[in-house]
XYZ file of C-alpha atoms in Angstrom:
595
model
C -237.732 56.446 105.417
C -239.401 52.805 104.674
C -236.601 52.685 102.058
C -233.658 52.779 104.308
C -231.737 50.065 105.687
C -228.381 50.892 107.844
C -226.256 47.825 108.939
C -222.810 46.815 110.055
C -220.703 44.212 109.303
C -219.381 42.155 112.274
C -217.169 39.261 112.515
C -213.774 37.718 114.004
C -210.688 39.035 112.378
C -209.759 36.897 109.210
C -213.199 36.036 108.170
C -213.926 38.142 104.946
C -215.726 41.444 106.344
C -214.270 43.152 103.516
C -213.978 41.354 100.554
C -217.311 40.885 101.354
C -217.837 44.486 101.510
C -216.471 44.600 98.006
C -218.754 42.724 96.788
C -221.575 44.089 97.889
C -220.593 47.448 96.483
C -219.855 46.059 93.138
C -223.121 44.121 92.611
C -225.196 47.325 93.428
C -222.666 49.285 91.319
C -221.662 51.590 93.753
C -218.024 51.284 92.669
C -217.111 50.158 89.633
C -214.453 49.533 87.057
C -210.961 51.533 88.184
C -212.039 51.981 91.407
C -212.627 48.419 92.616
C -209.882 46.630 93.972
C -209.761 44.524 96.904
C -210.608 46.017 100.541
C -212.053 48.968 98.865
C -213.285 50.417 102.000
C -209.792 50.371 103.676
C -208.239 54.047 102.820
C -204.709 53.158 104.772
C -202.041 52.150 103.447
C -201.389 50.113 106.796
C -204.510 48.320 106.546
C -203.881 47.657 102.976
C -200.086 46.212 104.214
C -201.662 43.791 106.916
C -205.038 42.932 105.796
C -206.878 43.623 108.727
C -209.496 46.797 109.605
C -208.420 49.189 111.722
C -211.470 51.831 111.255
C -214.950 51.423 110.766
C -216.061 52.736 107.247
C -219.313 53.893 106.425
C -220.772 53.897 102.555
C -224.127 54.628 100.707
C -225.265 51.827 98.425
C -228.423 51.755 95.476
C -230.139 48.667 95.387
C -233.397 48.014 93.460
C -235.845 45.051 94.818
C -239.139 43.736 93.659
C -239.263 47.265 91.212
C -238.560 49.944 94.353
C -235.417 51.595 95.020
C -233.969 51.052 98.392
C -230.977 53.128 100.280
C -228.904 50.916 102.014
C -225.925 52.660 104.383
C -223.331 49.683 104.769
C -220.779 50.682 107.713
C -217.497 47.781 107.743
C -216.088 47.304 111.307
C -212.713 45.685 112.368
C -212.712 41.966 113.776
C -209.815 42.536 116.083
C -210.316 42.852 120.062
C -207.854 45.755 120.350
C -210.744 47.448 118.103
C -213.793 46.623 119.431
C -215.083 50.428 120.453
C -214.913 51.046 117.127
C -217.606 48.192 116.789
C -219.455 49.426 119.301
C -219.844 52.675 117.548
C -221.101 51.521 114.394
C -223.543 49.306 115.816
C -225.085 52.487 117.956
C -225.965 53.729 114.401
C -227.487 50.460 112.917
C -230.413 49.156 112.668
C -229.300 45.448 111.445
C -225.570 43.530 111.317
C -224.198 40.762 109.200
C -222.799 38.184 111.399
C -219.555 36.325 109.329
C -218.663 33.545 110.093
C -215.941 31.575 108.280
C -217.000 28.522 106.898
C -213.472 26.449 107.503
C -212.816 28.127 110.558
C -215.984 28.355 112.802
C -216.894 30.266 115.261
C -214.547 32.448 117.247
C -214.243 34.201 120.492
C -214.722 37.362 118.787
C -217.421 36.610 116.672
C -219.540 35.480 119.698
C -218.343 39.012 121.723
C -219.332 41.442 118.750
C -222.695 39.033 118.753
C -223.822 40.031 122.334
C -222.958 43.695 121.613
C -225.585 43.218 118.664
C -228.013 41.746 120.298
C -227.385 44.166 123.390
C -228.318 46.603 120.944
C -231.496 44.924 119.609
C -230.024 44.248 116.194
C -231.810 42.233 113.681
C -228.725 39.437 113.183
C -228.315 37.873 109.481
C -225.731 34.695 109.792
C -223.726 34.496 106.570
C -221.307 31.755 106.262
C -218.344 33.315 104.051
C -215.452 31.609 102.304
C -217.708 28.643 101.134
C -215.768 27.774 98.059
C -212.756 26.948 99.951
C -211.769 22.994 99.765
C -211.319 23.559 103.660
C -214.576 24.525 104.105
C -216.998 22.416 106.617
C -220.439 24.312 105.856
C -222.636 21.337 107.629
C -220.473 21.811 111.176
C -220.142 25.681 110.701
C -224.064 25.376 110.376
C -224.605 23.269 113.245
C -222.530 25.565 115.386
C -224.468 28.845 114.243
C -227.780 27.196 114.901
C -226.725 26.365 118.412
C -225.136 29.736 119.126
C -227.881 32.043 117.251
C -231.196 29.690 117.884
C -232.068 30.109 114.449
C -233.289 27.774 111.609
C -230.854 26.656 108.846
C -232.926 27.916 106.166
C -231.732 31.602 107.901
C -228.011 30.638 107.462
C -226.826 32.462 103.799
C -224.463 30.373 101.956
C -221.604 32.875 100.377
C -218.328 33.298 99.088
C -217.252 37.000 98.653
C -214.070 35.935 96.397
C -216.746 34.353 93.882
C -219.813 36.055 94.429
C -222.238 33.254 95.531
C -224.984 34.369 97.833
C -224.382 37.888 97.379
C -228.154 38.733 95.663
C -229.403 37.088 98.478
C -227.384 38.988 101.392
C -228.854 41.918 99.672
C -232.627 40.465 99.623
C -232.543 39.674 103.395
C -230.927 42.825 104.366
C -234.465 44.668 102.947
C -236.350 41.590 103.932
C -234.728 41.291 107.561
C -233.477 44.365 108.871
C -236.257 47.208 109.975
C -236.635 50.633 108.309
C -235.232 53.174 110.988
C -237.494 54.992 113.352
C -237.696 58.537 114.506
C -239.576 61.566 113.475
C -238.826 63.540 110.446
C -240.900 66.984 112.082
C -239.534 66.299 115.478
C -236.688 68.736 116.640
C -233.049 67.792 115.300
C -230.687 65.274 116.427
C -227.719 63.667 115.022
C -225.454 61.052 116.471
C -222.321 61.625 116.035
C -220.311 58.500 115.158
C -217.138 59.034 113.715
C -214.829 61.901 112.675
C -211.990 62.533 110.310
C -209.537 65.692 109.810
C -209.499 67.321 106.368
C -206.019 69.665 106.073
C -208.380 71.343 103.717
C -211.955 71.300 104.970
C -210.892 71.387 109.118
C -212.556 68.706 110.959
C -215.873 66.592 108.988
C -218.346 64.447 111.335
C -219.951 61.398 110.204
C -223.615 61.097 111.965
C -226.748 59.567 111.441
C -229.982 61.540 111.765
C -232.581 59.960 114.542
C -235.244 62.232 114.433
C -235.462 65.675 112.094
C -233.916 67.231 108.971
C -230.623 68.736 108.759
C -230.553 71.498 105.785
C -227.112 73.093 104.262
C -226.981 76.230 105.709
C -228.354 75.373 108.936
C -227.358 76.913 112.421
C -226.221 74.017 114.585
C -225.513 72.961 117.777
C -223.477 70.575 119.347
C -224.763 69.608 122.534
C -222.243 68.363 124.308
C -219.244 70.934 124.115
C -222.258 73.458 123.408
C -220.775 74.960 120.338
C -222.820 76.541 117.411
C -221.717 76.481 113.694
C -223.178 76.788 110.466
C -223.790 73.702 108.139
C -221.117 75.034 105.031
C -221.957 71.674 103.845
C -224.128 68.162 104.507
C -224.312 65.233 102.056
C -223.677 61.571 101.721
C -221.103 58.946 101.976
C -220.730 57.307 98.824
C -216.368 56.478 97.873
C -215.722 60.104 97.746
C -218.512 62.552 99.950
C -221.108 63.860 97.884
C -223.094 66.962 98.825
C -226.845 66.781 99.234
C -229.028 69.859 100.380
C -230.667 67.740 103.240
C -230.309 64.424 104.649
C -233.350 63.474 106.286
C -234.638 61.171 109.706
C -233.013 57.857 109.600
C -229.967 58.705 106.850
C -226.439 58.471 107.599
C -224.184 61.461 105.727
C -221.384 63.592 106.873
C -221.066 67.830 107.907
C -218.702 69.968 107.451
C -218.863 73.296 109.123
C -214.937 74.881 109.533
C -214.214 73.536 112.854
C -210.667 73.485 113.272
C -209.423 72.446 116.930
C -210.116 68.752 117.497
C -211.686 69.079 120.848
C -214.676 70.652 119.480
C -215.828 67.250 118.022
C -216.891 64.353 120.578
C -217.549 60.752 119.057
C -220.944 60.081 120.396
C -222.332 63.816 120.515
C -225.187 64.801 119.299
C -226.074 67.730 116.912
C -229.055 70.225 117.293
C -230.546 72.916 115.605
C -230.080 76.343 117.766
C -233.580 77.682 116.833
C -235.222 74.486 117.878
C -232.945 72.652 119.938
C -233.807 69.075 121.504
C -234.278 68.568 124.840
C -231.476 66.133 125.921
C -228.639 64.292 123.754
C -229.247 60.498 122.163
C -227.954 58.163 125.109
C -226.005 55.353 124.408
C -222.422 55.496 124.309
C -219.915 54.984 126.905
C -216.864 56.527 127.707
C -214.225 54.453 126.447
C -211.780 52.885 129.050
C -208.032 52.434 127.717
C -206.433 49.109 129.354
C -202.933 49.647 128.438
C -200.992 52.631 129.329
C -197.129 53.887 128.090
C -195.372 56.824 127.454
C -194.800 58.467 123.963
C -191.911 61.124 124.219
C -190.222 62.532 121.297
C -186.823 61.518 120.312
C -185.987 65.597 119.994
C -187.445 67.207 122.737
C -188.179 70.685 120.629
C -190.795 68.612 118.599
C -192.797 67.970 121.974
C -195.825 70.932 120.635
C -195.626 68.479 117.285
C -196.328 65.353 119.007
C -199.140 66.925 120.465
C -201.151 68.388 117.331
C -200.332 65.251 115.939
C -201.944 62.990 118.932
C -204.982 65.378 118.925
C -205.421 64.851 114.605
C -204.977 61.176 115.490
C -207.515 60.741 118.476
C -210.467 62.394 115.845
C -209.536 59.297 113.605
C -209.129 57.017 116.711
C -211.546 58.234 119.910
C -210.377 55.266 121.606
C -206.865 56.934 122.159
C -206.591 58.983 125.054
C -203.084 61.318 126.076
C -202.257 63.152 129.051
C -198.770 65.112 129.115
C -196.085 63.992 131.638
C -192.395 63.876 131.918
C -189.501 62.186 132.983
C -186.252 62.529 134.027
C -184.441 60.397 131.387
C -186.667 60.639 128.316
C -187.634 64.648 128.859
C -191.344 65.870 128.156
C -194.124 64.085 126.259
C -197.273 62.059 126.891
C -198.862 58.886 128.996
C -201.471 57.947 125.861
C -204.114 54.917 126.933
C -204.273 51.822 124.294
C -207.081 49.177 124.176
C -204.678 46.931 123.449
C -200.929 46.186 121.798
C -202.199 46.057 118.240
C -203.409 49.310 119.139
C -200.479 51.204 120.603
C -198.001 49.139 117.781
C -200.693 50.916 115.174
C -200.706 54.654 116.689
C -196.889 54.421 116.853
C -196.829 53.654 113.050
C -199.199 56.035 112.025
C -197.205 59.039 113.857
C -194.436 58.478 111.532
C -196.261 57.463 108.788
C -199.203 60.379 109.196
C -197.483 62.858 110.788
C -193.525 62.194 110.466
C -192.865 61.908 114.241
C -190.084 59.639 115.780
C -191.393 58.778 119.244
C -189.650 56.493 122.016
C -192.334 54.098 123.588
C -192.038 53.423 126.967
C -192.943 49.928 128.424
C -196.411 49.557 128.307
C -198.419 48.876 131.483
C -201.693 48.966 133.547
C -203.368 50.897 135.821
C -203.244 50.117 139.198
C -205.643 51.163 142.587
C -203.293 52.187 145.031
C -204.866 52.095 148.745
C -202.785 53.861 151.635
C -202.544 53.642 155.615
C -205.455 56.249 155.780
C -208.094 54.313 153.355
C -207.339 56.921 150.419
C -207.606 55.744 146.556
C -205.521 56.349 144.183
C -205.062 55.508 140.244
C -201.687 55.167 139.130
C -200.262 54.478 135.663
C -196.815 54.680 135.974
C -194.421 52.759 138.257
C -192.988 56.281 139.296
C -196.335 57.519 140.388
C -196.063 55.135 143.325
C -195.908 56.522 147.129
C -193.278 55.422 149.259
C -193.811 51.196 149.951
C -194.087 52.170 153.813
C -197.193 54.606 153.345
C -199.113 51.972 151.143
C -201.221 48.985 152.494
C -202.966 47.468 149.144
C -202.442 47.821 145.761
C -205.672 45.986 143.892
C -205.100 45.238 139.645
C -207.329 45.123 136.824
C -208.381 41.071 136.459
C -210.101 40.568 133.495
C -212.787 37.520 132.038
C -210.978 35.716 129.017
C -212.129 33.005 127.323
C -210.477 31.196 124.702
C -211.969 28.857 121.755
C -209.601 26.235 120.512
C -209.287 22.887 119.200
C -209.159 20.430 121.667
C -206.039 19.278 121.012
C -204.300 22.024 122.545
C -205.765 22.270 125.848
C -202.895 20.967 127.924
C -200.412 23.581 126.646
C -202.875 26.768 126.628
C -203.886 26.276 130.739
C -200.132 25.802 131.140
C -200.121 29.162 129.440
C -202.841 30.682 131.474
C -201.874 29.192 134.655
C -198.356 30.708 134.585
C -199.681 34.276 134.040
C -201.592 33.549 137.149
C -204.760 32.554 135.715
C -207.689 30.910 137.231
C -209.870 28.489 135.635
C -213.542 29.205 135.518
C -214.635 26.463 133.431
C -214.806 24.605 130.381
C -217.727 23.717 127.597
C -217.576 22.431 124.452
C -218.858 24.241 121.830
C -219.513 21.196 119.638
C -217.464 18.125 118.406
C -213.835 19.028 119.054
C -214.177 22.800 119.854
C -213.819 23.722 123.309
C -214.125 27.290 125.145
C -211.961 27.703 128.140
C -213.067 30.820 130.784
C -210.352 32.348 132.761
C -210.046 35.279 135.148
C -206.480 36.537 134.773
C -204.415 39.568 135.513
C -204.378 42.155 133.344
C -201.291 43.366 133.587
C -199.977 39.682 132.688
C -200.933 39.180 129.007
C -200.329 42.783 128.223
C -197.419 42.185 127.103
C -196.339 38.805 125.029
C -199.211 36.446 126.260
C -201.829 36.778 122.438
C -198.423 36.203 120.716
C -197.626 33.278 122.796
C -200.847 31.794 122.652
C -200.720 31.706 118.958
C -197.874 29.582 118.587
C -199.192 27.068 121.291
C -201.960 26.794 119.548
C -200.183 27.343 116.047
C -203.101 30.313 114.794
C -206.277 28.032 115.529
C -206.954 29.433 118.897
C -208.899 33.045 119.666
C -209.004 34.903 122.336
C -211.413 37.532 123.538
C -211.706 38.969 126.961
C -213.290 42.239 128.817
C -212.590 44.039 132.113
C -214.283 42.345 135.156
C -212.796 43.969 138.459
C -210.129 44.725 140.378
C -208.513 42.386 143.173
C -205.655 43.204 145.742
C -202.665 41.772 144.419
C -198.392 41.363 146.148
C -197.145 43.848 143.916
C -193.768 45.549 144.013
C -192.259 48.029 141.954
C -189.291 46.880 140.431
C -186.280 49.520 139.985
C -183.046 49.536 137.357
C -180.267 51.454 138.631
C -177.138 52.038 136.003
C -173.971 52.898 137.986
C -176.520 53.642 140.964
C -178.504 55.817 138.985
C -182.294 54.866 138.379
C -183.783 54.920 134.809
C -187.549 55.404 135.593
C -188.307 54.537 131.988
C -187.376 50.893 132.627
C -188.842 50.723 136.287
C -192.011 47.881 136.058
C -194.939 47.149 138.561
C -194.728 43.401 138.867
C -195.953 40.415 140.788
C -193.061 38.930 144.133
C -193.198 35.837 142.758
C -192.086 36.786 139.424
C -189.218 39.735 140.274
C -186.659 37.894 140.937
C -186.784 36.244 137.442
C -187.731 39.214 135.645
C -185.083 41.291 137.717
C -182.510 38.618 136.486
C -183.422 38.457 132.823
C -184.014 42.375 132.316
C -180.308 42.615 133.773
C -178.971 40.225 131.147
C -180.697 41.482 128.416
C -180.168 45.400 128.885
C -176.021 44.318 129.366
C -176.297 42.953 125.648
C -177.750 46.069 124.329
C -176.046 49.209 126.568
C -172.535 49.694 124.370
C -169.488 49.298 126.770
C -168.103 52.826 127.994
C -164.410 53.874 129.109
C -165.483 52.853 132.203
C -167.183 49.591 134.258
C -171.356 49.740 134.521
C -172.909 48.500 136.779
C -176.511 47.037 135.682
C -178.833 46.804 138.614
C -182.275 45.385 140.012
C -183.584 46.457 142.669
C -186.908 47.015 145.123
C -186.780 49.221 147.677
C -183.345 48.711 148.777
C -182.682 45.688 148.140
C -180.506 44.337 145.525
C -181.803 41.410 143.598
C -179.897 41.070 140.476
C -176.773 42.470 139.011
C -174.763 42.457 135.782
C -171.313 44.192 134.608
C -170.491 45.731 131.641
C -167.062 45.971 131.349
C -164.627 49.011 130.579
C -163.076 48.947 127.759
C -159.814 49.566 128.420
C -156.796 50.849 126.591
C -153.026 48.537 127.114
C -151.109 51.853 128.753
C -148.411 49.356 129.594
C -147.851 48.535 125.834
C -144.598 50.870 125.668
C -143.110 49.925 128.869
C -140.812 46.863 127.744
C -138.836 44.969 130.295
C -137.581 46.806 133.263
C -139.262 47.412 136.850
C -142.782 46.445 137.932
C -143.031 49.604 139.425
C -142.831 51.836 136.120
C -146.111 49.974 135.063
C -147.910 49.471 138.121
C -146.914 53.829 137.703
C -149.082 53.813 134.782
C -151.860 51.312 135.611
C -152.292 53.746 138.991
C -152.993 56.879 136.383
C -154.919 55.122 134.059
C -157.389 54.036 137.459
C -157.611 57.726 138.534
C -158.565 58.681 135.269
C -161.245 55.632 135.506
C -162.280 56.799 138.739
C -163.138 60.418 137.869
C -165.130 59.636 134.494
C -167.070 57.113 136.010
C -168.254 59.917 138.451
C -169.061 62.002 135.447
C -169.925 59.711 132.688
C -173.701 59.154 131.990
C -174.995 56.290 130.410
C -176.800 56.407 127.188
C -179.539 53.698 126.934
C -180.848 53.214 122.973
C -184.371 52.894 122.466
C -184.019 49.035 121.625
C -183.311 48.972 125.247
C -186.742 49.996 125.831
C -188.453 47.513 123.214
C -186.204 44.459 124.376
C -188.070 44.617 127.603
C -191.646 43.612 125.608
C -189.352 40.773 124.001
C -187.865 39.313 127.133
C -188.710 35.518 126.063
């Protein structure tokens, strides 16, 4: 056990977790010739396509030091906000992390979040600064900046590059140096933590866990504690690039099981595993229960394929615990399910990986948050969909998620990023400067405001140099009304939005001109409406498009047209009372786009 070391990479997104990886698996010789290419560790094709980590991987490495050989169990996170529980996971089964920091960039608000999770977690913290050969690079301000935010010495700080190599031997050195050997007891009873889970077609569902106290053997009789299901152990072994069976993996090791369980909700992220003959006497605490912030509805675009959608969502949520899906239906869009996102990235990522994984078309609904809903009597209740609301006359308070943001930039675009914040309701907290011309603005804002365009926006304010982190800090009573659009009278609760008074009117206005660009024009006039409660606020017109009936009446009386034009209005008249209005999905997506 002296011999193991088990640590997780952390860092903002962008700052070279895993070409970094890379090269620490290619200077131990864990993967070499064919196999390495760049982001080794990332198995998707969409995280291949857009460069960034979407899950945490977990890999066994050889390393020999000063003539012993050590086991080191390397687990790469993602840097991006949307998948910080996945962070959170890896760093419940570490003992040490590698803190990146980019050495032209700096620090950044989610290097300094995934920090305090570390240290939360009493994690032994190794600052590396990466990307050192760039001409870009500032390594004396990075330093000063890591020394200020870590209270360590500058000797500590690692110099590396992981496109050349430089500083790699010694990343490895302090890793063994640095980073304690786990603890737990190898004759104690068995238990496993359960951090992350994948689904074989093959093999049914394999867990990744690492052993706290005990030995788990191939062939053993195990427990699960907290759905209280026993299996046998068909197979245990390690995670090298492919799994590789072992017949025991001992206290303190990472490695993977596989033991024919086929129905996803068998497997929790964060159980733990026992043996049945000797079980422990209460699971490893630790984890939370994650908490989605950003809520829509998935529905498939042919209703039959609604069982589909829903082996597919329960495949996806063993690769991704942080998804959660309850079914629910509506009148326009049929049956399917309300899913909870962390974030946008997130819900833009499931959405691709249904087609991609699973070859399922889905509509998306407009995303939004939950809401506490408070009526006459003093009841509570939680409501993630504008057409769960009550009546307006029963409720007296609805209260919305606010949460603590805080934004590092350059100082040069302060004016335009509290313009930003203050028009999506913000309020400023305060202000410090991290050092020379960095500054980190705090905010407490609305959720339900920068769900939706408010990271892209920031962006090109700040054109890509600011970064934004934030968590959930309470919920505050808030004017809310529930916005309605009616077509030909007729409300589409797919399009109907919670939103603030002093924005409806606007966003009444602009949904109504946008949606009469995208609905094709029928045989007859539709009427585009906004409305709350009963009252009207905005209003478009798409008109008919009509057919010249008149065309072979040539000269003659005015009454042998007007004849025609009379018929022709009847006609009008009846469809419109049986026409329905077909809204196309890009209806749905303009609404995220409305700027």
């Amino acid at each position: 056990m002296k011999n193991i070391r088990n640590f997780c990479i952390i860092a903002h997104i962008d700052h070279g977790k895993s070409t970094l990886a890379d090269r620490l698996l290619e200077y131990t010789k864990t993967v070499e010739g064919k196999d390495l290419q760049a982001q080794v560790l990332d198995d998707m094709d969409l995280e291949r396509e857009r460069g960034i980590t979407i899950k945490s991987h977990a890999i066994q490495m050889k390393y020999n030091y000063k003539g012993e050989e050590y086991t080191l169990n390397l687990i790469d996170t993602p840097g991006h906000v949307d998948f910080s529980y996945e962070v959170s996971r890896s760093i419940a089964a570490c003992e040490g992390a590698l803190l990146i920091i980019d050495a032209a960039q700096g620090i950044q608000a989610q290097t300094i979040s995934n920090l305090y999770m570390a240290i939360e977690n009493d994690l032994e913290i190794i600052p590396v600064m990466n990307k050192i050969d760039l001409p870009s690079a500032m390594p004396d301000e990075v330093e000063d900046q890591i020394v200020e935010l870590l209270g360590c010495s500058r000797e500590d700080i690692i110099r590396a590059s992981g496109k050349t190599g430089e500083g790699v031997y010694q990343i490895l050195d302090a890793i063994i140096d640095k980073v304690p050997a786990p603890q737990g007891d190898p004759e104690a009873p068995l238990q496993c933590l359960i951090f992350d889970s994948v689904f074989n077609s093959f093999r049914g569902i394999i867990a990744y866990f690492k052993v706290v106290n005990g030995v788990i053997r191939k062939g053993d009789h195990v427990k699960f504690i907290a759905t209280g299901k026993e299996y046998d152990a068909d197979e245990v072994g390690i995670l090298k690039l492919a799994m590789s069976p072992r017949s025991e993996i001992r206290t303190g090791d990472v490695g993977y099981i596989i033991s024919g369980i086929k129905t996803s909700r068998e497997v929790r992220v964060g159980d733990t595993i026992t043996h049945v003959a000797r079980p422990a006497k209460e699971a490893i605490a630790g984890f939370e229960e994650v908490k989605p912030m950003v809520f829509a509805g998935v529905y498939p675009i042919d209703s039959e394929d609604f069982e589909n959608l829903r082996a597919s969502l329960e495949k996806l949520q063993l690769n991704d615990a942080s998804l959660t899906f309850q079914p629910e239906s509506s009148a326009a869009l049929g049956f399917g399910f309300r899913c909870g996102f962390l974030g946008l990235l997130h819900m833009e990522i499931v959405q691709e990986r249904l087609d991609r994984e699973f070859n399922m078309d889905v509509i998306t609904t407009v995303p939004n948050v939950s809401y506490k809903v408070y009526d006459k009597k003093g009841n509570c209740m939680e409501v993630h969909n504008p057409s769960g609301l009550p009546e307006p006359t029963l409720i007296d308070h609805i209260d919305e998620p606010y949460i603590r943001a805080s934004v590092i930039t350059n100082t040069t675009f302060i004016g335009p990023i509290m313009t930003l914040c203050l028009g999506k309701r913000g309020i400023l907290l305060k202000q410090e400067y991290i050092s020379g011309d960095r500054v980190e603005i705090h905010y407490d804002m609305p959720l339900g405001e920068i769900v939706i365009d408010f990271y892209d926006k920031l962006k090109s304010i700040s054109k890509g140099y600011a970064s934004f982190d934030y968590h959930i800090h309470d919920f505050r009573p808030s004017k809310l009304v529930k916005l309605d659009i009616l077509l030909n009278g007729e409300p589409v609760d797919a399009l109907s939005t919670l939103t603030h008074v002093d924005n409806s009117v606007t966003f009444g206005r602009r949904m109504c001109e946008k949606l009469k660009e995208l609905i094709p024009r029928q045989q007859f006039d539709i009427a585009i409406q906004a409305a709350i409660g009963a009252k009207i606020i905005a209003r478009e017109t798409i008109k008919a498009v009509r057919k010249d009936v008149t065309a072979k009446c040539y000269g003659g009386d005015i009454s042998r047209k007007r004849k025609l034009l009379e018929k022709q209005k009847e006609g009008k008249k009846r469809m419109k009372q049986i026409g329905t209005v077909e809204v196309p999905q890009k209806a749905f997506l303009a609404v995220l786009k409305l700027d």
